[in-house]
mmCIF file of C-alpha atoms in Angstrom:
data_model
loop_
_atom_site.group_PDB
_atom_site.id
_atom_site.type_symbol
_atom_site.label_atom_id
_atom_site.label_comp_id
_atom_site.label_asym_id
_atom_site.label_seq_id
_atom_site.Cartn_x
_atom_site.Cartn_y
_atom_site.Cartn_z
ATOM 1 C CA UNK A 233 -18.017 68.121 -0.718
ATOM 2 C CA UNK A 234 -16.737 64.931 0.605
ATOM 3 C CA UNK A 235 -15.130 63.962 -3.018
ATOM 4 C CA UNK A 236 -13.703 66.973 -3.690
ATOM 5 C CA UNK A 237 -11.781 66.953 -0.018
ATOM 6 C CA UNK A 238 -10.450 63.673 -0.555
ATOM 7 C CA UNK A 239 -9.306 64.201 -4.116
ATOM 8 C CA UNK A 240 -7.426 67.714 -2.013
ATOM 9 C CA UNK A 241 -5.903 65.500 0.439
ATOM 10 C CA UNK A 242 -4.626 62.815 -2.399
ATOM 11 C CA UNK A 243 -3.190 65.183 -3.862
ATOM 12 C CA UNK A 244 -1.323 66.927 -1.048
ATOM 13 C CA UNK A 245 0.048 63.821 -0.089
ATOM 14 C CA UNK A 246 1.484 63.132 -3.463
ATOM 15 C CA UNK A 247 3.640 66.940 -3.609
ATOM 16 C CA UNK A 248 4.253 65.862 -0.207
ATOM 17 C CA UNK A 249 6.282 62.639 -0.957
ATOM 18 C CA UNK A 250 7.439 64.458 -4.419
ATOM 19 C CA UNK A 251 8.998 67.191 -2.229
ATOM 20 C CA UNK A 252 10.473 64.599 -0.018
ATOM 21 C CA UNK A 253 12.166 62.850 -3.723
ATOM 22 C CA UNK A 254 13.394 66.709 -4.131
ATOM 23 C CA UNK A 255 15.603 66.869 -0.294
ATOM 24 C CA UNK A 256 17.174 63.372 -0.980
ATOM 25 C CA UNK A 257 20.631 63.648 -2.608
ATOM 26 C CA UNK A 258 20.979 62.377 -5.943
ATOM 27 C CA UNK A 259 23.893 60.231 -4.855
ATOM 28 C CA UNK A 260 22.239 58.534 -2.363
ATOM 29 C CA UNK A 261 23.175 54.466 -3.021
ATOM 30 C CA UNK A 262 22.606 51.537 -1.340
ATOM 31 C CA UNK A 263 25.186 50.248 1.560
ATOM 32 C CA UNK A 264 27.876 48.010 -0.048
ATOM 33 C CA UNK A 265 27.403 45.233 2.513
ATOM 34 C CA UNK A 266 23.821 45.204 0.439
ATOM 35 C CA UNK A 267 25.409 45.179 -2.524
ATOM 36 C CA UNK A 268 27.767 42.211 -1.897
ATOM 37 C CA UNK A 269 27.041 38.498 -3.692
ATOM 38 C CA UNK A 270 26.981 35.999 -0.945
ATOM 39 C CA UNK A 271 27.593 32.110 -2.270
ATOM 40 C CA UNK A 272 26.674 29.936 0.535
ATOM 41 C CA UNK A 273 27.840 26.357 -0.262
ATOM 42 C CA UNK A 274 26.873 23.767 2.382
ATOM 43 C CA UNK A 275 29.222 21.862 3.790
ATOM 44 C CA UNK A 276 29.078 18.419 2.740
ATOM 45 C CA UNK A 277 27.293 15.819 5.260
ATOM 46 C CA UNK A 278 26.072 12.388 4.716
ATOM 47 C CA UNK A 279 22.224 11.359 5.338
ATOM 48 C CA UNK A 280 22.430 7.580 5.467
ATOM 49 C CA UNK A 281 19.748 7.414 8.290
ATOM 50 C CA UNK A 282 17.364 9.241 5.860
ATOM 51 C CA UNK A 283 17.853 7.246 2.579
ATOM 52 C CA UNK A 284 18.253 4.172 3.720
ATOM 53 C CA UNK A 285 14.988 4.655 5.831
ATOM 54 C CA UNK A 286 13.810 5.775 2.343
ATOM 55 C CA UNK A 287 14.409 3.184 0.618
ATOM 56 C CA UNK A 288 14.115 0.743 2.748
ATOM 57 C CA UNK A 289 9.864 1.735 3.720
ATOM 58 C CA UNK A 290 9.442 2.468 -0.222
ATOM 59 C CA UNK A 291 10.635 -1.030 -0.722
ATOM 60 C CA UNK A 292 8.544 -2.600 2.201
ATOM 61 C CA UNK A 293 5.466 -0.325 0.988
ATOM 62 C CA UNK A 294 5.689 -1.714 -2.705
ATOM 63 C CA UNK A 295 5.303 -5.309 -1.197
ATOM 64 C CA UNK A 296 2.449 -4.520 1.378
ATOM 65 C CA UNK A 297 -1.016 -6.022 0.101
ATOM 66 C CA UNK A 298 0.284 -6.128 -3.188
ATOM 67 C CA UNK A 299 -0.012 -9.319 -5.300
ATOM 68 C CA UNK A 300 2.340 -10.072 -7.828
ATOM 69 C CA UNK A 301 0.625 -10.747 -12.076
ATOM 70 C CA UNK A 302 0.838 -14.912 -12.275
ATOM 71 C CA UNK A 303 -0.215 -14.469 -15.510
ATOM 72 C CA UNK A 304 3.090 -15.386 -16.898
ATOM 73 C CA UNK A 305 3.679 -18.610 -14.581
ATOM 74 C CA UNK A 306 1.946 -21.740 -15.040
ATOM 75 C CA UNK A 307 2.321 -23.043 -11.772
ATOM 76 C CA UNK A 308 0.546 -19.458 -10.224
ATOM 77 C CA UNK A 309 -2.446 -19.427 -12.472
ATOM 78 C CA UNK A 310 -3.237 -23.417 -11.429
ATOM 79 C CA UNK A 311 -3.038 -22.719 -8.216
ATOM 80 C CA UNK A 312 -4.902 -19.952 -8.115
ATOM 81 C CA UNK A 313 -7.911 -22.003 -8.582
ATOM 82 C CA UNK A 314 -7.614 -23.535 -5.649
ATOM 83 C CA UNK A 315 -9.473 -22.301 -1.999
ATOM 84 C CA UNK A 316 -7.082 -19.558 -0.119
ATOM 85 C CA UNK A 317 -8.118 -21.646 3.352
ATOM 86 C CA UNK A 318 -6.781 -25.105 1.333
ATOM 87 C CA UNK A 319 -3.257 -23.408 0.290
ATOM 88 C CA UNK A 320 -2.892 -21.496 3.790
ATOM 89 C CA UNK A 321 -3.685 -25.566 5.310
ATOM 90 C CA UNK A 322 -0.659 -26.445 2.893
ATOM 91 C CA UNK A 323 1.977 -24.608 3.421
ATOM 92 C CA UNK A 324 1.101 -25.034 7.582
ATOM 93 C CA UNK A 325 1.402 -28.373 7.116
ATOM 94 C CA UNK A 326 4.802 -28.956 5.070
ATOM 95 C CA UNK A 327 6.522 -26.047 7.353
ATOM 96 C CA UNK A 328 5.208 -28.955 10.461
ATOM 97 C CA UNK A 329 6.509 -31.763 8.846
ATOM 98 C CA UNK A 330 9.431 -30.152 7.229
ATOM 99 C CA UNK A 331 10.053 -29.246 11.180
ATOM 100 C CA UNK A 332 9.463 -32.262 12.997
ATOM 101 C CA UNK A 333 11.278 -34.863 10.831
ATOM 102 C CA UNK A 334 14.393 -35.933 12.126
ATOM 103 C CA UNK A 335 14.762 -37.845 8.305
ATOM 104 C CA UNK A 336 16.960 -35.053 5.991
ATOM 105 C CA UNK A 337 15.682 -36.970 3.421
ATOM 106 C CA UNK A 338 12.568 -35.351 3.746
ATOM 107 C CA UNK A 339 13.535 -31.814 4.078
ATOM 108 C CA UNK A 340 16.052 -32.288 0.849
ATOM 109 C CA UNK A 341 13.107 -33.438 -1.144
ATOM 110 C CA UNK A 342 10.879 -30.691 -0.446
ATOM 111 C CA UNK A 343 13.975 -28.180 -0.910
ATOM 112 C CA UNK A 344 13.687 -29.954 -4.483
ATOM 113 C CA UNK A 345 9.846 -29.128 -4.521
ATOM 114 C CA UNK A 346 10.181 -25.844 -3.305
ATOM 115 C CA UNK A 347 13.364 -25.115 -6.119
ATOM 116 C CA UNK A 348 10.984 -26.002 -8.828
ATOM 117 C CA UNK A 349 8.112 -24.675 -7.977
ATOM 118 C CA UNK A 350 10.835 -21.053 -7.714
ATOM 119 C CA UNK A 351 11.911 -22.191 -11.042
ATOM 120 C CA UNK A 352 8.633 -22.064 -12.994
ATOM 121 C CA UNK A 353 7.472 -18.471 -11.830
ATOM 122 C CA UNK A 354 8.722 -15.285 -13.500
ATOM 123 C CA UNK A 355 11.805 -13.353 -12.456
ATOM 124 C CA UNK A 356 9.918 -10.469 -11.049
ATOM 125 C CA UNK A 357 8.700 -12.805 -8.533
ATOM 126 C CA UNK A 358 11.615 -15.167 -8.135
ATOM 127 C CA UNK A 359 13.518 -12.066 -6.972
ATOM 128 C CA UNK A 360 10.735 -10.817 -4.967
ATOM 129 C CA UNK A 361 10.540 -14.395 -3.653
ATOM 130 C CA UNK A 362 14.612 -14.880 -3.199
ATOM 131 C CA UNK A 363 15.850 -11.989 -1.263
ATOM 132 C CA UNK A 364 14.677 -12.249 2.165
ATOM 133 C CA UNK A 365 14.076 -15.722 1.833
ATOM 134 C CA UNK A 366 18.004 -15.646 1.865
ATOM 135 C CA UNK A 367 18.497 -12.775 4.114
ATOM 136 C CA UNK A 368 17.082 -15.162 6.680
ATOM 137 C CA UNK A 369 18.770 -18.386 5.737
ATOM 138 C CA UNK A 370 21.992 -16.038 5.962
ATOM 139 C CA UNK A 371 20.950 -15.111 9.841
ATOM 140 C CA UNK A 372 19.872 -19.166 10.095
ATOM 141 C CA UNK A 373 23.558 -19.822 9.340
ATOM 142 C CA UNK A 374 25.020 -17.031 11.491
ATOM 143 C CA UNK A 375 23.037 -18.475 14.820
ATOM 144 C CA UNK A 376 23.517 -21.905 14.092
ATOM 145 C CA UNK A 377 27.483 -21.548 13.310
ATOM 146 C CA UNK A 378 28.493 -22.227 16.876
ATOM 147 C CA UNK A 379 26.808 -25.231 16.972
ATOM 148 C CA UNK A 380 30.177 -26.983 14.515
ATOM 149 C CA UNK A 381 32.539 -26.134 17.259
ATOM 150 C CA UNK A 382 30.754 -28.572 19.409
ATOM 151 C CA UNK A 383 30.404 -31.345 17.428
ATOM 152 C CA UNK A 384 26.699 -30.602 15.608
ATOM 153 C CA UNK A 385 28.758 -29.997 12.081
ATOM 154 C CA UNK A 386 24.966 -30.839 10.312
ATOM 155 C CA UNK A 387 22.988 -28.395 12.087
ATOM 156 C CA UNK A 388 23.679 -25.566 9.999
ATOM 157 C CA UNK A 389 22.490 -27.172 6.864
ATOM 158 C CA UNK A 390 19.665 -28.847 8.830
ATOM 159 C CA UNK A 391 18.430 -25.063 9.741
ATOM 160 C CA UNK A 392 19.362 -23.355 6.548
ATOM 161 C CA UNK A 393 17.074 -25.846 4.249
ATOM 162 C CA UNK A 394 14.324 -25.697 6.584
ATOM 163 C CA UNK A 395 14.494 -22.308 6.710
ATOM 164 C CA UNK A 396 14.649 -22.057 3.107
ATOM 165 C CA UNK A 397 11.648 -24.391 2.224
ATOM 166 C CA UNK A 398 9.660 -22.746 4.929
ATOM 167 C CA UNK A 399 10.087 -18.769 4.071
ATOM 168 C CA UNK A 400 9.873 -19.395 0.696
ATOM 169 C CA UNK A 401 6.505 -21.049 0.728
ATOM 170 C CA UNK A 402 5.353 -18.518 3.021
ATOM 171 C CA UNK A 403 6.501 -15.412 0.905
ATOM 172 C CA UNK A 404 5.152 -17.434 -2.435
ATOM 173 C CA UNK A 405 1.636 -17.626 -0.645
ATOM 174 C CA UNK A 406 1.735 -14.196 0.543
ATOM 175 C CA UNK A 407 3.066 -12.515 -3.066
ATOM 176 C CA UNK A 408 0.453 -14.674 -4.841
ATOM 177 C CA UNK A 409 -2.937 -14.283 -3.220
ATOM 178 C CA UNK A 410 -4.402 -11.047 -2.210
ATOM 179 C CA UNK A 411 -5.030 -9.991 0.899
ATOM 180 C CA UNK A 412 -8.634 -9.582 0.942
ATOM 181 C CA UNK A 413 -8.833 -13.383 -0.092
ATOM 182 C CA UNK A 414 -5.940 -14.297 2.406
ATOM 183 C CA UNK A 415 -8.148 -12.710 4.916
ATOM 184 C CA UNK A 416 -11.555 -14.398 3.826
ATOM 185 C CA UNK A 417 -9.116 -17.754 3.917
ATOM 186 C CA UNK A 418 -8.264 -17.183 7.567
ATOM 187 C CA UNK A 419 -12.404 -16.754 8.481
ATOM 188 C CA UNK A 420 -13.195 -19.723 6.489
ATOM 189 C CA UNK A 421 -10.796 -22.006 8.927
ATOM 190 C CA UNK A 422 -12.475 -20.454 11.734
ATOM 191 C CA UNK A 423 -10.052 -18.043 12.893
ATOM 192 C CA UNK A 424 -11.961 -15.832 15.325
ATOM 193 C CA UNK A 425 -12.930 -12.735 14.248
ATOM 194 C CA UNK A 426 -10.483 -10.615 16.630
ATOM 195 C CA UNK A 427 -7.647 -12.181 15.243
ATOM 196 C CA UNK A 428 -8.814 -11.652 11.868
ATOM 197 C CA UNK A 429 -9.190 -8.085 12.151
ATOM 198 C CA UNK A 430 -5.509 -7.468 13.995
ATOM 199 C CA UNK A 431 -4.291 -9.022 10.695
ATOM 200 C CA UNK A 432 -6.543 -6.992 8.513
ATOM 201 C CA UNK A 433 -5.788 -3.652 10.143
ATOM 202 C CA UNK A 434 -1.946 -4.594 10.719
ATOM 203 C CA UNK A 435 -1.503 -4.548 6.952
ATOM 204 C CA UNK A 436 -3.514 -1.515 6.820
ATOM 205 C CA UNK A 437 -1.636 0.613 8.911
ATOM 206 C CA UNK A 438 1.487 -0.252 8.325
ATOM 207 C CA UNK A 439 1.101 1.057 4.614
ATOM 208 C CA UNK A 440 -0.718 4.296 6.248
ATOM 209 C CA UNK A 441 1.897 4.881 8.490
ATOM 210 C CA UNK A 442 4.740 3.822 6.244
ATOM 211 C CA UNK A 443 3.544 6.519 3.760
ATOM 212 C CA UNK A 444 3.462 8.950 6.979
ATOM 213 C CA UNK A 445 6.851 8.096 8.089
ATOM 214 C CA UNK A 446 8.246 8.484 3.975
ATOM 215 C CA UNK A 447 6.652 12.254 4.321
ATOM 216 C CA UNK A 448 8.589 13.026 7.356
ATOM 217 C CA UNK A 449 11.376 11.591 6.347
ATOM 218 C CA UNK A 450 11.551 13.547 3.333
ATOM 219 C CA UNK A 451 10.400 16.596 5.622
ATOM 220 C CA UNK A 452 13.849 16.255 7.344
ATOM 221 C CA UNK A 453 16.121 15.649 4.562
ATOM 222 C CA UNK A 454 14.572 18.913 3.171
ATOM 223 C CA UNK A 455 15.484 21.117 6.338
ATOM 224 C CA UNK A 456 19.168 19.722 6.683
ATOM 225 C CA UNK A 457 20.769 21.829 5.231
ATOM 226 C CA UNK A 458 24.487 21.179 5.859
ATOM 227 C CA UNK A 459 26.496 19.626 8.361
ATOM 228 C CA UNK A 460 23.653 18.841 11.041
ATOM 229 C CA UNK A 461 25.085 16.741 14.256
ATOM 230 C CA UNK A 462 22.025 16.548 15.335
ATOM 231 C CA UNK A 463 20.019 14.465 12.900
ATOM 232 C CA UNK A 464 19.787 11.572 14.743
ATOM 233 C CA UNK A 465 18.523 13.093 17.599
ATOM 234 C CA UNK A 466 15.596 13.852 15.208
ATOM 235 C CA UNK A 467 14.501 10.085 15.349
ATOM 236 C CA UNK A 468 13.395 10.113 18.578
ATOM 237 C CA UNK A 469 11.064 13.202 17.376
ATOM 238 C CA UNK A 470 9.537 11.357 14.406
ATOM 239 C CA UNK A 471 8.937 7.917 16.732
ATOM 240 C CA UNK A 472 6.545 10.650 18.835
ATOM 241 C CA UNK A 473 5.051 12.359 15.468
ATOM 242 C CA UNK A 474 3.782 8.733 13.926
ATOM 243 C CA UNK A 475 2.511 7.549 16.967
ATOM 244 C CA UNK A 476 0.353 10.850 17.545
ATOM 245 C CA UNK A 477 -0.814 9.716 13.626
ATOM 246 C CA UNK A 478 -1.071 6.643 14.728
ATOM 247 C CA UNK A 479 -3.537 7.116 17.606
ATOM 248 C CA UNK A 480 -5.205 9.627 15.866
ATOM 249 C CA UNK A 481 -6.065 7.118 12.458
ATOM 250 C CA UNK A 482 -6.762 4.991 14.468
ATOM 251 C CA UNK A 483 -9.657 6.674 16.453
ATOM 252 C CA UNK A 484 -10.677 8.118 13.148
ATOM 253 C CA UNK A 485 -10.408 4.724 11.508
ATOM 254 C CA UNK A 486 -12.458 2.667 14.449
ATOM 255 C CA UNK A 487 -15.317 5.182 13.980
ATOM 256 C CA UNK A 488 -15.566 5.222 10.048
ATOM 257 C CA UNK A 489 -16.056 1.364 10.126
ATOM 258 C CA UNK A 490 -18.981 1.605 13.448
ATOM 259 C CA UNK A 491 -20.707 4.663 11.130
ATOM 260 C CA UNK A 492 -20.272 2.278 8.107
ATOM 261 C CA UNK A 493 -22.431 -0.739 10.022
ATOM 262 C CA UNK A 494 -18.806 -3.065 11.266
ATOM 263 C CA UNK A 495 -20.264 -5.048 13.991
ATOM 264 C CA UNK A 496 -16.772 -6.820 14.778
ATOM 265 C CA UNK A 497 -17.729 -9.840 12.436
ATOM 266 C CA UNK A 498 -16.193 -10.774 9.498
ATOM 267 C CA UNK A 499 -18.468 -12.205 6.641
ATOM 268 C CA UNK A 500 -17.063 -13.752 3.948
ATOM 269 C CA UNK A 501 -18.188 -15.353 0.857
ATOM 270 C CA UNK A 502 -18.446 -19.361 0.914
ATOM 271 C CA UNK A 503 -15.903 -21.120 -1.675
ATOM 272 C CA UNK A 504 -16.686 -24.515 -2.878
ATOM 273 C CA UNK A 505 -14.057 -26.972 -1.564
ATOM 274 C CA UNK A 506 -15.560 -29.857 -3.669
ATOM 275 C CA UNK A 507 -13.653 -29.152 -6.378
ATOM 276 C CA UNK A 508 -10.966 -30.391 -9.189
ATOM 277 C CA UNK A 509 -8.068 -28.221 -7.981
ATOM 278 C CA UNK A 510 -8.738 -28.359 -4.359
ATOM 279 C CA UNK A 511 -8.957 -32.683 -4.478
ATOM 280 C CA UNK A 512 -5.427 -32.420 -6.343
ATOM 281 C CA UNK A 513 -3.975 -30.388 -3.985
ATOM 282 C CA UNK A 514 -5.500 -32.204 -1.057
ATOM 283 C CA UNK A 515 -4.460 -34.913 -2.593
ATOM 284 C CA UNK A 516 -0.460 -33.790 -2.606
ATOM 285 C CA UNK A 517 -0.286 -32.429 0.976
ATOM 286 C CA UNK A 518 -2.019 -35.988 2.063
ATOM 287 C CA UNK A 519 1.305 -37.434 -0.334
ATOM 288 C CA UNK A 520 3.691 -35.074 1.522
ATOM 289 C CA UNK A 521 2.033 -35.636 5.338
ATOM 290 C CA UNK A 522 2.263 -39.937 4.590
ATOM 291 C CA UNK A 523 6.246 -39.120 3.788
ATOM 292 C CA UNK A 524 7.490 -37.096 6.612
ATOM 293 C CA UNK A 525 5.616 -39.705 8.338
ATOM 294 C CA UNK A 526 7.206 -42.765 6.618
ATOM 295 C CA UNK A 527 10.618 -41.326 6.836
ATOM 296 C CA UNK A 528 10.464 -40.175 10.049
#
């Protein structure tokens, strides 16, 4: 009995609507405001705070913990043999003495070194090497230009090369060796274990959060749609969003490495420093210290 009702009522609602069809009016249309084609074209507007905040963190993400090949350059795959703690010793060093000399002579012979040693590697790296290596001699020239209007006409070329020799041996070092040996070079010289790990996580997050920031950047180029005065404004708005992320990675971050048995220490593997490549290059940054302090 229950079937057969509801098979009744489906089909009294069905005559229903079909009686309903029957009262409409054939003619019946749709509105003509409905049947209008709208073209909405934007009006034009420029996003230069989004893509150059694009491009600039896809650049600065492509660099971050990533080691160039030195397959292709001699001088790369020589060095490479060498301790991490030795080379990061190095370059300390010359960027001291290349500081502290009053000699030019000194500073002009390791802009030599340093132009070689550029020379040798591949172009990939040369231009990876180059460009802010001489964004900052270019602000080193800009702050010490003042200095010629009161007599000092050699200070900008004093700042310049020193500038040069040091950011370029800094950015060679960092492009070269990978992080995770950088870091186990910093432990071996005794660098205490706090400082260590603000260096490890630095690099971390700011590839985390530069991938975070990428997303909502391309989040707001997305929704501007048209003229949109206040983009800018937005800014402010995605400072607050990435440091919510940031807070909350990090918390998420701190208790991943406590549940994965990080008891604050680094420990790092023990590299032989009685070695072939390490006793050359000893051997040159003891030939490098005796001339800065020979010249002066």
């Amino acid at each position: 009995m229950t079937n057969e009702s509801s098979i009744r009522r489906s089909g009294s609602q069905q005559s229903d609507l079909r009686h309903a069809g029957a009262q409409r009016p054939a003619g019946t249309t749709l509105p003509a405001w409905l049947c209008e084609t709208e073209h909405y074209r934007p009006l034009a507007d420029r996003s230069s705070f989004i893509e150059h905040n694009l491009e600039h963190l896809g650049d600065v993400l492509a660099q971050i913990g990533d080691a160039l090949p030195v397959s292709h350059s001699p001088l790369d795959r020589a060095l490479a043999a060498v301790s991490p703690s030795l080379r990061i010793v190095g370059v300390l060093a010359v960027i001291v003495c290349v500081n502290l000399t009053r000699n030019m002579l000194f500073s002009y012979v390791m802009l030599a070194v340093a132009l070689v040693a550029l020379a040798v590697r591949p172009a990939r790296l040369i231009a990876a090497i180059l460009k802010p290596t001489l964004a900052v001699c270019a602000i080193s020239l800009i702050v010490a230009l003042p200095s010629v209007f009161v007599g000092q006409t050699s200070a900008p070329v004093r700042l310049v090369v020193r500038a040069f020799v040091a950011v370029s041996l800094v950015i060679a070092l960092a492009r070269t060796v990978p992080w995770n040996r950088l870091i186990g070079g910093l432990r071996g010289l005794g660098v205490p274990d706090s400082l260590v790990y603000v260096c490890d996580v630095t690099i971390q997050f700011i590839d985390i959060l530069g991938r975070s920031m990428m997303q909502l950047l391309d989040a707001l180029r997305l929704r501007s749609v048209g003229r949109d005065t206040r983009k800018l404004k937005s800014a402010g708005r995605l400072m607050g969003v990435l440091f919510l992320r940031a807070n909350t990675q990090a918390r998420h971050m701190a208790e991943a490495m406590v549940c994965r048995g990080f008891d604050g220490r680094y420990h790092v593997r023990r590299e032989r420093w009685l070695t072939w490549p390490n006793a050359a290059y000893a051997l040159g940054v003891t030939a490098m210290i005796a001339m800065a302090v020979y010249l002066g």
